[in-house]
PDB file of C-alpha atoms and ligand atoms in Angstrom:
ATOM      1  CA  MET A   1       3.774  12.188 -23.622  1.00  0.00           C
ATOM      2  CA  LYS A   2       4.908   8.750 -20.879  1.00  0.00           C
ATOM      3  CA  GLU A   3       3.991  10.382 -17.614  1.00  0.00           C
ATOM      4  CA  LYS A   4       7.290   9.095 -15.015  1.00  0.00           C
ATOM      5  CA  ASN A   5       8.283   6.766 -12.899  1.00  0.00           C
ATOM      6  CA  VAL A   6       6.655   6.690  -8.977  1.00  0.00           C
ATOM      7  CA  LEU A   7       8.127   4.130  -8.524  1.00  0.00           C
ATOM      8  CA  GLN A   8      10.892   1.195  -9.836  1.00  0.00           C
ATOM      9  CA  ILE A   9      12.122  -2.109  -8.428  1.00  0.00           C
ATOM     10  CA  ASP A  10      15.044  -4.240 -10.259  1.00  0.00           C
ATOM     11  CA  SER A  11      15.643  -7.501  -8.983  1.00  0.00           C
ATOM     12  CA  LEU A  12      14.513  -7.255  -5.737  1.00  0.00           C
ATOM     13  CA  VAL A  13      15.515 -10.553  -3.397  1.00  0.00           C
ATOM     14  CA  ILE A  14      14.241 -10.492   0.755  1.00  0.00           C
ATOM     15  CA  ASP A  15      15.319 -13.115   2.724  1.00  0.00           C
ATOM     16  CA  TYR A  16      14.692 -13.642   6.231  1.00  0.00           C
ATOM     17  CA  SER A  17      16.755 -15.349   8.497  1.00  0.00           C
ATOM     18  CA  ASN A  18      15.523 -17.594  11.268  1.00  0.00           C
ATOM     19  CA  LYS A  19      17.162 -19.126  13.915  1.00  0.00           C
ATOM     20  CA  HIS A  20      16.751 -22.314  14.951  1.00  0.00           C
ATOM     21  CA  PHE A  21      17.477 -22.447  18.936  1.00  0.00           C
ATOM     22  CA  GLY A  22      19.341 -25.681  20.245  1.00  0.00           C
ATOM     23  CA  LEU A  23      21.283 -25.675  17.059  1.00  0.00           C
ATOM     24  CA  PHE A  24      23.829 -23.437  16.088  1.00  0.00           C
ATOM     25  CA  ARG A  25      23.181 -22.539  12.600  1.00  0.00           C
ATOM     26  CA  ARG A  26      20.564 -20.225  11.076  1.00  0.00           C
ATOM     27  CA  ASN A  27      18.553 -21.198   7.581  1.00  0.00           C
ATOM     28  CA  HIS A  28      16.516 -17.928   5.289  1.00  0.00           C
ATOM     29  CA  THR A  29      13.135 -17.382   3.969  1.00  0.00           C
ATOM     30  CA  ARG A  30      13.270 -16.198   0.349  1.00  0.00           C
ATOM     31  CA  ALA A  31       9.891 -13.998   0.124  1.00  0.00           C
ATOM     32  CA  VAL A  32      10.824 -11.807  -2.676  1.00  0.00           C
ATOM     33  CA  ASN A  33      12.975 -13.511  -5.446  1.00  0.00           C
ATOM     34  CA  GLY A  34      14.299 -11.199  -8.110  1.00  0.00           C
ATOM     35  CA  ILE A  35      11.412  -9.365  -8.576  1.00  0.00           C
ATOM     36  CA  SER A  36      11.293  -5.813 -11.213  1.00  0.00           C
ATOM     37  CA  PHE A  37       8.691  -3.596 -11.679  1.00  0.00           C
ATOM     38  CA  SER A  38       8.047  -0.343 -12.506  1.00  0.00           C
ATOM     39  CA  LEU A  39       4.675   2.233 -11.274  1.00  0.00           C
ATOM     40  CA  HIS A  40       3.919   4.989 -13.075  1.00  0.00           C
ATOM     41  CA  LYS A  41       2.820   8.994 -12.177  1.00  0.00           C
ATOM     42  CA  GLY A  42      -1.764   8.092 -11.721  1.00  0.00           C
ATOM     43  CA  GLU A  43      -0.999   4.384 -12.429  1.00  0.00           C
ATOM     44  CA  ILE A  44      -2.737   1.775 -10.559  1.00  0.00           C
ATOM     45  CA  LEU A  45      -0.592  -0.986 -10.202  1.00  0.00           C
ATOM     46  CA  GLY A  46      -2.445  -4.719  -9.143  1.00  0.00           C
ATOM     47  CA  VAL A  47      -0.582  -7.180  -6.943  1.00  0.00           C
ATOM     48  CA  LEU A  48      -1.838 -10.087  -7.222  1.00  0.00           C
ATOM     49  CA  GLY A  49      -0.494 -13.601  -4.902  1.00  0.00           C
ATOM     50  CA  GLU A  50      -1.613 -16.003  -2.391  1.00  0.00           C
ATOM     51  CA  SER A  51      -1.042 -15.409   0.654  1.00  0.00           C
ATOM     52  CA  GLY A  52       2.499 -16.369   1.246  1.00  0.00           C
ATOM     53  CA  SER A  53       4.320 -15.187  -1.439  1.00  0.00           C
ATOM     54  CA  GLY A  54       5.625 -12.421  -0.625  1.00  0.00           C
ATOM     55  CA  LYS A  55       3.560  -9.251  -0.827  1.00  0.00           C
ATOM     56  CA  SER A  56       3.845  -7.706   2.428  1.00  0.00           C
ATOM     57  CA  SER A  57       7.926  -8.326   3.137  1.00  0.00           C
ATOM     58  CA  LEU A  58       7.630  -6.614  -0.861  1.00  0.00           C
ATOM     59  CA  LEU A  59       5.612  -2.849   0.792  1.00  0.00           C
ATOM     60  CA  LYS A  60       7.882  -2.928   3.322  1.00  0.00           C
ATOM     61  CA  ALA A  61      10.830  -3.464   1.844  1.00  0.00           C
ATOM     62  CA  ILE A  62      10.065  -0.665  -0.196  1.00  0.00           C
ATOM     63  CA  CYS A  63       9.321   1.603   2.405  1.00  0.00           C
ATOM     64  CA  ARG A  64      12.879   0.637   4.798  1.00  0.00           C
ATOM     65  CA  PHE A  65      11.200  -1.912   7.554  1.00  0.00           C
ATOM     66  CA  ILE A  66      12.782  -3.849   6.627  1.00  0.00           C
ATOM     67  CA  PRO A  67      16.275  -4.757   4.747  1.00  0.00           C
ATOM     68  CA  ILE A  68      17.145  -6.175   1.017  1.00  0.00           C
ATOM     69  CA  GLN A  69      19.644  -8.980   0.074  1.00  0.00           C
ATOM     70  CA  LYS A  70      20.379  -7.272  -3.561  1.00  0.00           C
ATOM     71  CA  GLY A  71      18.154  -5.583  -6.063  1.00  0.00           C
ATOM     72  CA  ARG A  72      17.636  -1.439  -5.930  1.00  0.00           C
ATOM     73  CA  ILE A  73      14.450   0.625  -5.336  1.00  0.00           C
ATOM     74  CA  PHE A  74      14.089   4.268  -7.378  1.00  0.00           C
ATOM     75  CA  ILE A  75      11.379   6.691  -6.383  1.00  0.00           C
ATOM     76  CA  ASP A  76      10.634   9.656  -8.312  1.00  0.00           C
ATOM     77  CA  GLU A  77      13.747   7.701 -10.558  1.00  0.00           C
ATOM     78  CA  ILE A  78      16.053   8.677  -7.852  1.00  0.00           C
ATOM     79  CA  ASP A  79      18.378   5.507  -7.305  1.00  0.00           C
ATOM     80  CA  VAL A  80      17.854   5.697  -3.142  1.00  0.00           C
ATOM     81  CA  THR A  81      18.661   1.951  -2.594  1.00  0.00           C
ATOM     82  CA  SER A  82      21.994   3.127  -0.621  1.00  0.00           C
ATOM     83  CA  PHE A  83      20.938   6.535   0.591  1.00  0.00           C
ATOM     84  CA  SER A  84      21.190   6.833   4.325  1.00  0.00           C
ATOM     85  CA  ASN A  85      17.469   7.540   6.841  1.00  0.00           C
ATOM     86  CA  LYS A  86      19.004  11.454   6.356  1.00  0.00           C
ATOM     87  CA  LYS A  87      19.107  11.767   2.762  1.00  0.00           C
ATOM     88  CA  PHE A  88      15.807   8.861   2.007  1.00  0.00           C
ATOM     89  CA  PHE A  89      13.594  11.314   4.648  1.00  0.00           C
ATOM     90  CA  PRO A  90      11.931  13.641   1.717  1.00  0.00           C
ATOM     91  CA  TYR A  91      11.396  10.688  -0.287  1.00  0.00           C
ATOM     92  CA  ARG A  92       9.815   9.239   2.193  1.00  0.00           C
ATOM     93  CA  LYS A  93       6.516  10.900   2.084  1.00  0.00           C
ATOM     94  CA  LYS A  94       6.500  10.418  -0.945  1.00  0.00           C
ATOM     95  CA  ILE A  95       5.075   6.675  -0.486  1.00  0.00           C
ATOM     96  CA  GLN A  96       2.585   5.854   1.869  1.00  0.00           C
ATOM     97  CA  LEU A  97       2.404   2.106   2.982  1.00  0.00           C
ATOM     98  CA  ILE A  98      -2.013   2.076   4.139  1.00  0.00           C
ATOM     99  CA  PRO A  99      -1.328  -1.456   6.405  1.00  0.00           C
ATOM    100  CA  GLN A 100      -3.516  -4.026   6.650  1.00  0.00           C
ATOM    101  CA  ASP A 101      -3.207  -4.211  10.346  1.00  0.00           C
ATOM    102  CA  PHE A 102      -4.627  -0.957  11.322  1.00  0.00           C
ATOM    103  CA  CYS A 103      -3.691  -1.585  14.703  1.00  0.00           C
ATOM    104  CA  ASP A 104      -0.135  -1.050  13.772  1.00  0.00           C
ATOM    105  CA  ILE A 105      -0.397   2.185  13.020  1.00  0.00           C
ATOM    106  CA  PHE A 106      -2.582   3.634  15.257  1.00  0.00           C
ATOM    107  CA  ASN A 107      -2.199   4.242  18.281  1.00  0.00           C
ATOM    108  CA  PRO A 108      -5.591   3.819  20.609  1.00  0.00           C
ATOM    109  CA  LYS A 109      -4.511   6.662  23.371  1.00  0.00           C
ATOM    110  CA  MET A 110      -4.615   8.866  19.671  1.00  0.00           C
ATOM    111  CA  THR A 111      -7.670  10.942  18.578  1.00  0.00           C
ATOM    112  CA  VAL A 112      -8.061  11.187  14.627  1.00  0.00           C
ATOM    113  CA  LYS A 113      -7.355  15.185  14.749  1.00  0.00           C
ATOM    114  CA  ARG A 114      -4.172  13.778  16.510  1.00  0.00           C
ATOM    115  CA  ILE A 115      -4.306  10.934  14.722  1.00  0.00           C
ATOM    116  CA  LEU A 116      -4.431  13.531  11.742  1.00  0.00           C
ATOM    117  CA  THR A 117      -2.394  15.902  13.322  1.00  0.00           C
ATOM    118  CA  GLU A 118       1.326  13.930  13.501  1.00  0.00           C
ATOM    119  CA  PRO A 119       2.201  12.854   9.743  1.00  0.00           C
ATOM    120  CA  LEU A 120       1.716  16.925   9.225  1.00  0.00           C
ATOM    121  CA  ASP A 121       3.884  17.747  12.738  1.00  0.00           C
ATOM    122  CA  VAL A 122       6.792  15.608  10.950  1.00  0.00           C
ATOM    123  CA  HIS A 123       6.655  16.274   7.244  1.00  0.00           C
ATOM    124  CA  PHE A 124       5.283  19.912   7.606  1.00  0.00           C
ATOM    125  CA  PRO A 125       6.414  21.698  10.668  1.00  0.00           C
ATOM    126  CA  TYR A 126       6.272  24.897   9.286  1.00  0.00           C
ATOM    127  CA  LEU A 127       2.725  25.224   9.020  1.00  0.00           C
ATOM    128  CA  THR A 128       0.636  27.225  11.884  1.00  0.00           C
ATOM    129  CA  SER A 129      -1.969  25.593  13.555  1.00  0.00           C
ATOM    130  CA  ARG A 130      -4.980  26.846  12.083  1.00  0.00           C
ATOM    131  CA  LYS A 131      -3.807  25.416   8.669  1.00  0.00           C
ATOM    132  CA  LYS A 132      -2.791  21.921  10.135  1.00  0.00           C
ATOM    133  CA  GLU A 133      -6.481  22.430  11.284  1.00  0.00           C
ATOM    134  CA  THR A 134      -7.758  22.954   7.656  1.00  0.00           C
ATOM    135  CA  ARG A 135      -5.439  20.363   6.462  1.00  0.00           C
ATOM    136  CA  ILE A 136      -7.269  18.181   8.725  1.00  0.00           C
ATOM    137  CA  ILE A 137     -10.812  19.188   7.794  1.00  0.00           C
ATOM    138  CA  GLU A 138      -9.740  18.416   3.878  1.00  0.00           C
ATOM    139  CA  LEU A 139      -9.020  15.731   4.655  1.00  0.00           C
ATOM    140  CA  LEU A 140     -11.924  14.325   6.179  1.00  0.00           C
ATOM    141  CA  GLU A 141     -13.739  15.412   3.368  1.00  0.00           C
ATOM    142  CA  SER A 142     -11.232  13.417   0.849  1.00  0.00           C
ATOM    143  CA  VAL A 143     -11.780  10.502   2.801  1.00  0.00           C
ATOM    144  CA  GLU A 144     -15.593  11.090   2.847  1.00  0.00           C
ATOM    145  CA  LEU A 145     -15.179  10.704   7.180  1.00  0.00           C
ATOM    146  CA  ASP A 146     -17.682  13.696   8.956  1.00  0.00           C
ATOM    147  CA  ARG A 147     -15.392  16.370  11.040  1.00  0.00           C
ATOM    148  CA  SER A 148     -17.897  15.598  14.221  1.00  0.00           C
ATOM    149  CA  LEU A 149     -15.205  12.083  14.269  1.00  0.00           C
ATOM    150  CA  LEU A 150     -12.088  14.321  14.939  1.00  0.00           C
ATOM    151  CA  GLU A 151     -12.300  13.655  19.129  1.00  0.00           C
ATOM    152  CA  ARG A 152     -13.008  10.119  18.948  1.00  0.00           C
ATOM    153  CA  PHE A 153     -10.480   7.210  19.088  1.00  0.00           C
ATOM    154  CA  PRO A 154      -9.603   4.765  16.623  1.00  0.00           C
ATOM    155  CA  SER A 155     -11.469   2.264  18.735  1.00  0.00           C
ATOM    156  CA  GLN A 156     -15.115   4.333  18.810  1.00  0.00           C
ATOM    157  CA  LEU A 157     -14.919   3.817  14.511  1.00  0.00           C
ATOM    158  CA  SER A 158     -16.230   1.285  12.958  1.00  0.00           C
ATOM    159  CA  GLY A 159     -14.055  -0.763  10.421  1.00  0.00           C
ATOM    160  CA  GLY A 160     -15.180   1.036   7.344  1.00  0.00           C
ATOM    161  CA  GLN A 161     -14.510   4.369   9.146  1.00  0.00           C
ATOM    162  CA  ARG A 162     -10.707   3.025  10.240  1.00  0.00           C
ATOM    163  CA  GLN A 163      -9.975   2.091   6.945  1.00  0.00           C
ATOM    164  CA  ARG A 164     -10.600   5.757   5.522  1.00  0.00           C
ATOM    165  CA  LEU A 165      -8.903   7.099   8.632  1.00  0.00           C
ATOM    166  CA  SER A 166      -5.613   5.410   7.414  1.00  0.00           C
ATOM    167  CA  ILE A 167      -6.359   6.760   3.985  1.00  0.00           C
ATOM    168  CA  ALA A 168      -6.305  10.413   4.967  1.00  0.00           C
ATOM    169  CA  ARG A 169      -3.967   9.663   7.224  1.00  0.00           C
ATOM    170  CA  GLY A 170      -1.239   8.492   4.280  1.00  0.00           C
ATOM    171  CA  LEU A 171      -3.086  11.578   2.434  1.00  0.00           C
ATOM    172  CA  ALA A 172      -1.841  14.028   4.734  1.00  0.00           C
ATOM    173  CA  VAL A 173       1.494  14.099   3.421  1.00  0.00           C
ATOM    174  CA  GLU A 174       0.872  14.375  -0.654  1.00  0.00           C
ATOM    175  CA  PRO A 175       2.295  11.540  -1.301  1.00  0.00           C
ATOM    176  CA  GLU A 176       2.321  10.525  -5.283  1.00  0.00           C
ATOM    177  CA  LEU A 177       1.617   7.043  -4.007  1.00  0.00           C
ATOM    178  CA  LEU A 178      -0.380   4.922  -2.309  1.00  0.00           C
ATOM    179  CA  MET A 179       0.092   1.224  -1.346  1.00  0.00           C
ATOM    180  CA  CYS A 180      -2.739  -0.520   0.241  1.00  0.00           C
ATOM    181  CA  ASP A 181      -1.491  -3.930   1.167  1.00  0.00           C
ATOM    182  CA  GLU A 182      -4.899  -5.892   1.871  1.00  0.00           C
ATOM    183  CA  ILE A 183      -7.059  -2.658   2.925  1.00  0.00           C
ATOM    184  CA  ILE A 184     -10.067  -4.316   2.387  1.00  0.00           C
ATOM    185  CA  SER A 185     -10.021  -7.794   2.729  1.00  0.00           C
ATOM    186  CA  ALA A 186     -11.297  -8.025   6.172  1.00  0.00           C
ATOM    187  CA  SER A 187     -14.223  -6.109   5.049  1.00  0.00           C
ATOM    188  CA  ASP A 188     -17.648  -6.442   4.248  1.00  0.00           C
ATOM    189  CA  LEU A 189     -19.223  -6.351   0.740  1.00  0.00           C
ATOM    190  CA  TYR A 190     -20.257  -2.787   1.035  1.00  0.00           C
ATOM    191  CA  THR A 191     -17.477  -1.731   2.357  1.00  0.00           C
ATOM    192  CA  GLN A 192     -15.348  -2.893  -0.082  1.00  0.00           C
ATOM    193  CA  LYS A 193     -17.135  -1.240  -2.605  1.00  0.00           C
ATOM    194  CA  GLN A 194     -16.705   1.982  -1.254  1.00  0.00           C
ATOM    195  CA  ILE A 195     -13.397   2.142  -0.742  1.00  0.00           C
ATOM    196  CA  LEU A 196     -12.501   1.018  -4.087  1.00  0.00           C
ATOM    197  CA  LEU A 197     -14.607   3.454  -5.187  1.00  0.00           C
ATOM    198  CA  LEU A 198     -13.225   6.026  -2.454  1.00  0.00           C
ATOM    199  CA  LEU A 199      -9.574   5.108  -4.256  1.00  0.00           C
ATOM    200  CA  GLN A 200     -10.982   5.076  -7.559  1.00  0.00           C
ATOM    201  CA  ASN A 201     -11.528   9.116  -6.880  1.00  0.00           C
ATOM    202  CA  LEU A 202      -8.605   9.541  -5.465  1.00  0.00           C
ATOM    203  CA  ASN A 203      -7.208   8.430  -8.200  1.00  0.00           C
ATOM    204  CA  ARG A 204      -8.317  10.152 -11.097  1.00  0.00           C
ATOM    205  CA  LYS A 205      -9.315  13.653  -9.291  1.00  0.00           C
ATOM    206  CA  LYS A 206      -5.578  13.701  -7.839  1.00  0.00           C
ATOM    207  CA  ASN A 207      -3.641  11.555  -9.899  1.00  0.00           C
ATOM    208  CA  ILE A 208      -2.263   9.411  -6.857  1.00  0.00           C
ATOM    209  CA  ALA A 209      -0.311   6.348  -8.055  1.00  0.00           C
ATOM    210  CA  ILE A 210      -1.412   3.603  -5.996  1.00  0.00           C
ATOM    211  CA  LEU A 211       0.292   0.038  -5.645  1.00  0.00           C
ATOM    212  CA  PHE A 212      -3.061  -1.916  -4.636  1.00  0.00           C
ATOM    213  CA  VAL A 213      -2.026  -5.570  -3.161  1.00  0.00           C
ATOM    214  CA  SER A 214      -4.759  -8.357  -2.380  1.00  0.00           C
ATOM    215  CA  HIS A 215      -5.487 -11.677  -3.255  1.00  0.00           C
ATOM    216  CA  ASN A 216      -8.830 -10.982  -4.676  1.00  0.00           C
ATOM    217  CA  ILE A 217      -8.392 -11.622  -8.746  1.00  0.00           C
ATOM    218  CA  ALA A 218     -11.746  -9.755  -8.955  1.00  0.00           C
ATOM    219  CA  VAL A 219     -11.228  -6.757  -6.481  1.00  0.00           C
ATOM    220  CA  VAL A 220      -7.705  -5.802  -8.670  1.00  0.00           C
ATOM    221  CA  SER A 221      -9.102  -6.790 -12.541  1.00  0.00           C
ATOM    222  CA  HIS A 222     -11.826  -4.118 -11.497  1.00  0.00           C
ATOM    223  CA  LEU A 223      -9.430  -1.535  -9.759  1.00  0.00           C
ATOM    224  CA  CYS A 224      -6.294  -1.762 -11.630  1.00  0.00           C
ATOM    225  CA  HIS A 225      -4.606  -0.458 -15.076  1.00  0.00           C
ATOM    226  CA  ASN A 226      -1.769  -2.748 -14.971  1.00  0.00           C
ATOM    227  CA  ILE A 227      -1.355  -6.176 -12.605  1.00  0.00           C
ATOM    228  CA  ILE A 228       1.127  -8.307 -11.625  1.00  0.00           C
ATOM    229  CA  VAL A 229       1.055 -12.241 -10.028  1.00  0.00           C
ATOM    230  CA  MET A 230       3.220 -13.172  -7.765  1.00  0.00           C
ATOM    231  CA  ARG A 231       3.720 -16.365  -6.123  1.00  0.00           C
ATOM    232  CA  LYS A 232       6.693 -17.534  -3.975  1.00  0.00           C
ATOM    233  CA  GLY A 233       8.374 -14.237  -4.251  1.00  0.00           C
ATOM    234  CA  LYS A 234       8.560 -14.284  -8.155  1.00  0.00           C
ATOM    235  CA  VAL A 235       6.565 -12.656 -10.852  1.00  0.00           C
ATOM    236  CA  LEU A 236       4.773 -14.721 -12.673  1.00  0.00           C
ATOM    237  CA  ASP A 237       2.713 -12.859 -15.278  1.00  0.00           C
ATOM    238  CA  SER A 238       2.293  -9.392 -15.722  1.00  0.00           C
ATOM    239  CA  GLY A 239      -0.056  -6.959 -18.025  1.00  0.00           C
ATOM    240  CA  THR A 240      -3.692  -5.258 -18.596  1.00  0.00           C
ATOM    241  CA  PRO A 241      -6.506  -7.165 -16.376  1.00  0.00           C
ATOM    242  CA  TYR A 242      -7.608  -8.279 -19.732  1.00  0.00           C
ATOM    243  CA  GLU A 243      -4.282  -9.389 -21.004  1.00  0.00           C
ATOM    244  CA  ILE A 244      -4.217 -11.786 -17.659  1.00  0.00           C
ATOM    245  CA  CYS A 245      -8.224 -13.005 -17.298  1.00  0.00           C
ATOM    246  CA  LYS A 246      -8.184 -13.738 -20.892  1.00  0.00           C
ATOM    247  CA  THR A 247      -5.776 -15.996 -21.446  1.00  0.00           C
ATOM    248  CA  PRO A 248      -4.327 -16.484 -18.602  1.00  0.00           C
ATOM    249  CA  LYS A 249      -0.500 -17.586 -18.061  1.00  0.00           C
ATOM    250  CA  SER A 250      -0.321 -20.012 -15.897  1.00  0.00           C
ATOM    251  CA  LEU A 251      -2.652 -22.442 -13.934  1.00  0.00           C
ATOM    252  CA  TYR A 252      -2.100 -19.982 -11.017  1.00  0.00           C
ATOM    253  CA  VAL A 253      -4.141 -17.288 -12.544  1.00  0.00           C
ATOM    254  CA  GLN A 254      -6.583 -19.763 -13.990  1.00  0.00           C
ATOM    255  CA  LEU A 255      -7.219 -21.207 -11.044  1.00  0.00           C
ATOM    256  CA  LEU A 256      -7.572 -18.392  -9.348  1.00  0.00           C
ATOM    257  CA  LEU A 257      -9.959 -17.302 -11.196  1.00  0.00           C
ATOM    258  CA  ASP A 258     -12.120 -20.484 -11.452  1.00  0.00           C
ATOM    259  CA  SER A 259     -12.259 -19.531  -6.981  1.00  0.00           C
ATOM    260  CA  VAL A 260     -13.750 -16.218  -8.025  1.00  0.00           C
ATOM    261  CA  PRO A 261     -17.118 -17.319  -6.584  1.00  0.00           C
ATOM    262  CA  LYS A 262     -20.611 -17.297  -9.169  1.00  0.00           C
ATOM    263  CA  ILE A 263     -23.888 -17.134  -8.252  1.00  0.00           C
ATOM    264  CA  LYS A 264     -25.669 -19.438  -8.938  1.00  0.00           C
ATOM    265  CA  ALA A 265     -28.669 -18.812 -11.627  1.00  0.00           C
ATOM    266  CA  ILE A 266     -32.508 -19.279 -10.144  1.00  0.00           C
TER     267      ILE A 266
HETATM  268  N1  ADP B 301       9.259 -11.524  10.279  1.00  0.00           N
HETATM  269  C1  ADP B 301       9.419 -12.632   9.056  1.00  0.00           C
HETATM  270  N2  ADP B 301       9.939 -13.790   9.562  1.00  0.00           N
HETATM  271  C2  ADP B 301      10.085 -14.593   8.924  1.00  0.00           C
HETATM  272  N3  ADP B 301       9.457 -15.372   7.736  1.00  0.00           N
HETATM  273  C3  ADP B 301       8.545 -14.215   7.566  1.00  0.00           C
HETATM  274  C4  ADP B 301       8.271 -13.362   8.243  1.00  0.00           C
HETATM  275  N4  ADP B 301       7.394 -12.443   7.395  1.00  0.00           N
HETATM  276  C5  ADP B 301       7.067 -13.177   6.636  1.00  0.00           C
HETATM  277  N5  ADP B 301       7.816 -14.147   6.472  1.00  0.00           N
HETATM  278  C6  ADP B 301       7.892 -15.310   5.269  1.00  0.00           C
HETATM  279  O1  ADP B 301       7.870 -14.833   4.128  1.00  0.00           O
HETATM  280  C7  ADP B 301       6.574 -15.101   2.713  1.00  0.00           C
HETATM  281  C8  ADP B 301       6.369 -14.119   2.460  1.00  0.00           C
HETATM  282  O2  ADP B 301       5.563 -13.764   3.678  1.00  0.00           O
HETATM  283  P1  ADP B 301       4.320 -11.948   3.143  1.00  0.00           P
HETATM  284  O3  ADP B 301       5.429 -10.943   2.670  1.00  0.00           O
HETATM  285  O4  ADP B 301       3.764 -12.248   4.691  1.00  0.00           O
HETATM  286  O5  ADP B 301       3.564 -12.695   2.084  1.00  0.00           O
HETATM  287  P2  ADP B 301       2.324 -12.066   1.273  1.00  0.00           P
HETATM  288  O6  ADP B 301       1.875 -11.213   2.144  1.00  0.00           O
HETATM  289  O7  ADP B 301       2.544 -12.166   0.316  1.00  0.00           O
HETATM  290  O8  ADP B 301       0.896 -13.335   2.444  1.00  0.00           O
HETATM  291  C9  ADP B 301       6.712 -16.048   3.806  1.00  0.00           C
HETATM  292  O9  ADP B 301       6.493 -16.921   3.072  1.00  0.00           O
HETATM  293  C10 ADP B 301       6.072 -16.242   5.523  1.00  0.00           C
HETATM  294  O10 ADP B 301       5.988 -17.312   6.217  1.00  0.00           O
HETATM  295 MG1   MG B 302      -0.137 -10.180   3.206  1.00  0.00          MG
END
């Protein structure tokens, strides 16, 4: 039986308008130019593309942080494109964005405990304090963080621990889809491997769908069930990692494959 679509994007267009000071004219950058794809429950979809190809804009528009010019967005097979913010609220918790820059989501003055309590207060206000505390411990365990970190501030955590915390924060509202924007790009290889394993486990155990954005073809091929390749706001190619890597349809994918560092035989 086919799993339901958690997310479906139809012909999405996103523009940024750029104001030119001193000149009475505006122009615009088309960040996303007519993209369509869908993602079903339990699927890991990779969005692969070089810097500037429109990946972050796509995720921000799905979360309504930026407006779209054209197209439709379906969450849980419901067209939410023209929903008011109030009507969209229950859908907001189904999709959680883990941004590239953790500074965007962590208030440096909040402890780990406060950071994890906040989304529970917003989306599960009826939970008692005791239930929230139990939930926070479960969240820490699900991302393999020690509970002794609860009273620490983000600046007192390692990069890998901050990444795990941002995933725990995303998981707090029990989403159906985690959208990870280049979350391992700045990490050392060991941390990258640990985070990839964590995402794989979350996907297998909780059947959470993951939209995994990266410029690294090796990482995306390793983790994802399916891949779309983006360039200049458009989809160049899509398929399984095997299809994409075995018979690249575009020179661009071939270049990405050639750019993967190889260890020289000694
Ligand atoms: N706030 C913004 N204002 C104007 N242009 C932007 C803004 N954010 C991104 N862009 C432009 O949109 C395009 C896509 O950017 P982005 O979505 O960040 O790509 P990626 O995440 O793939 O690196 C780029 O050309 C970028 O310069
Ligand atoms: Mg980006």
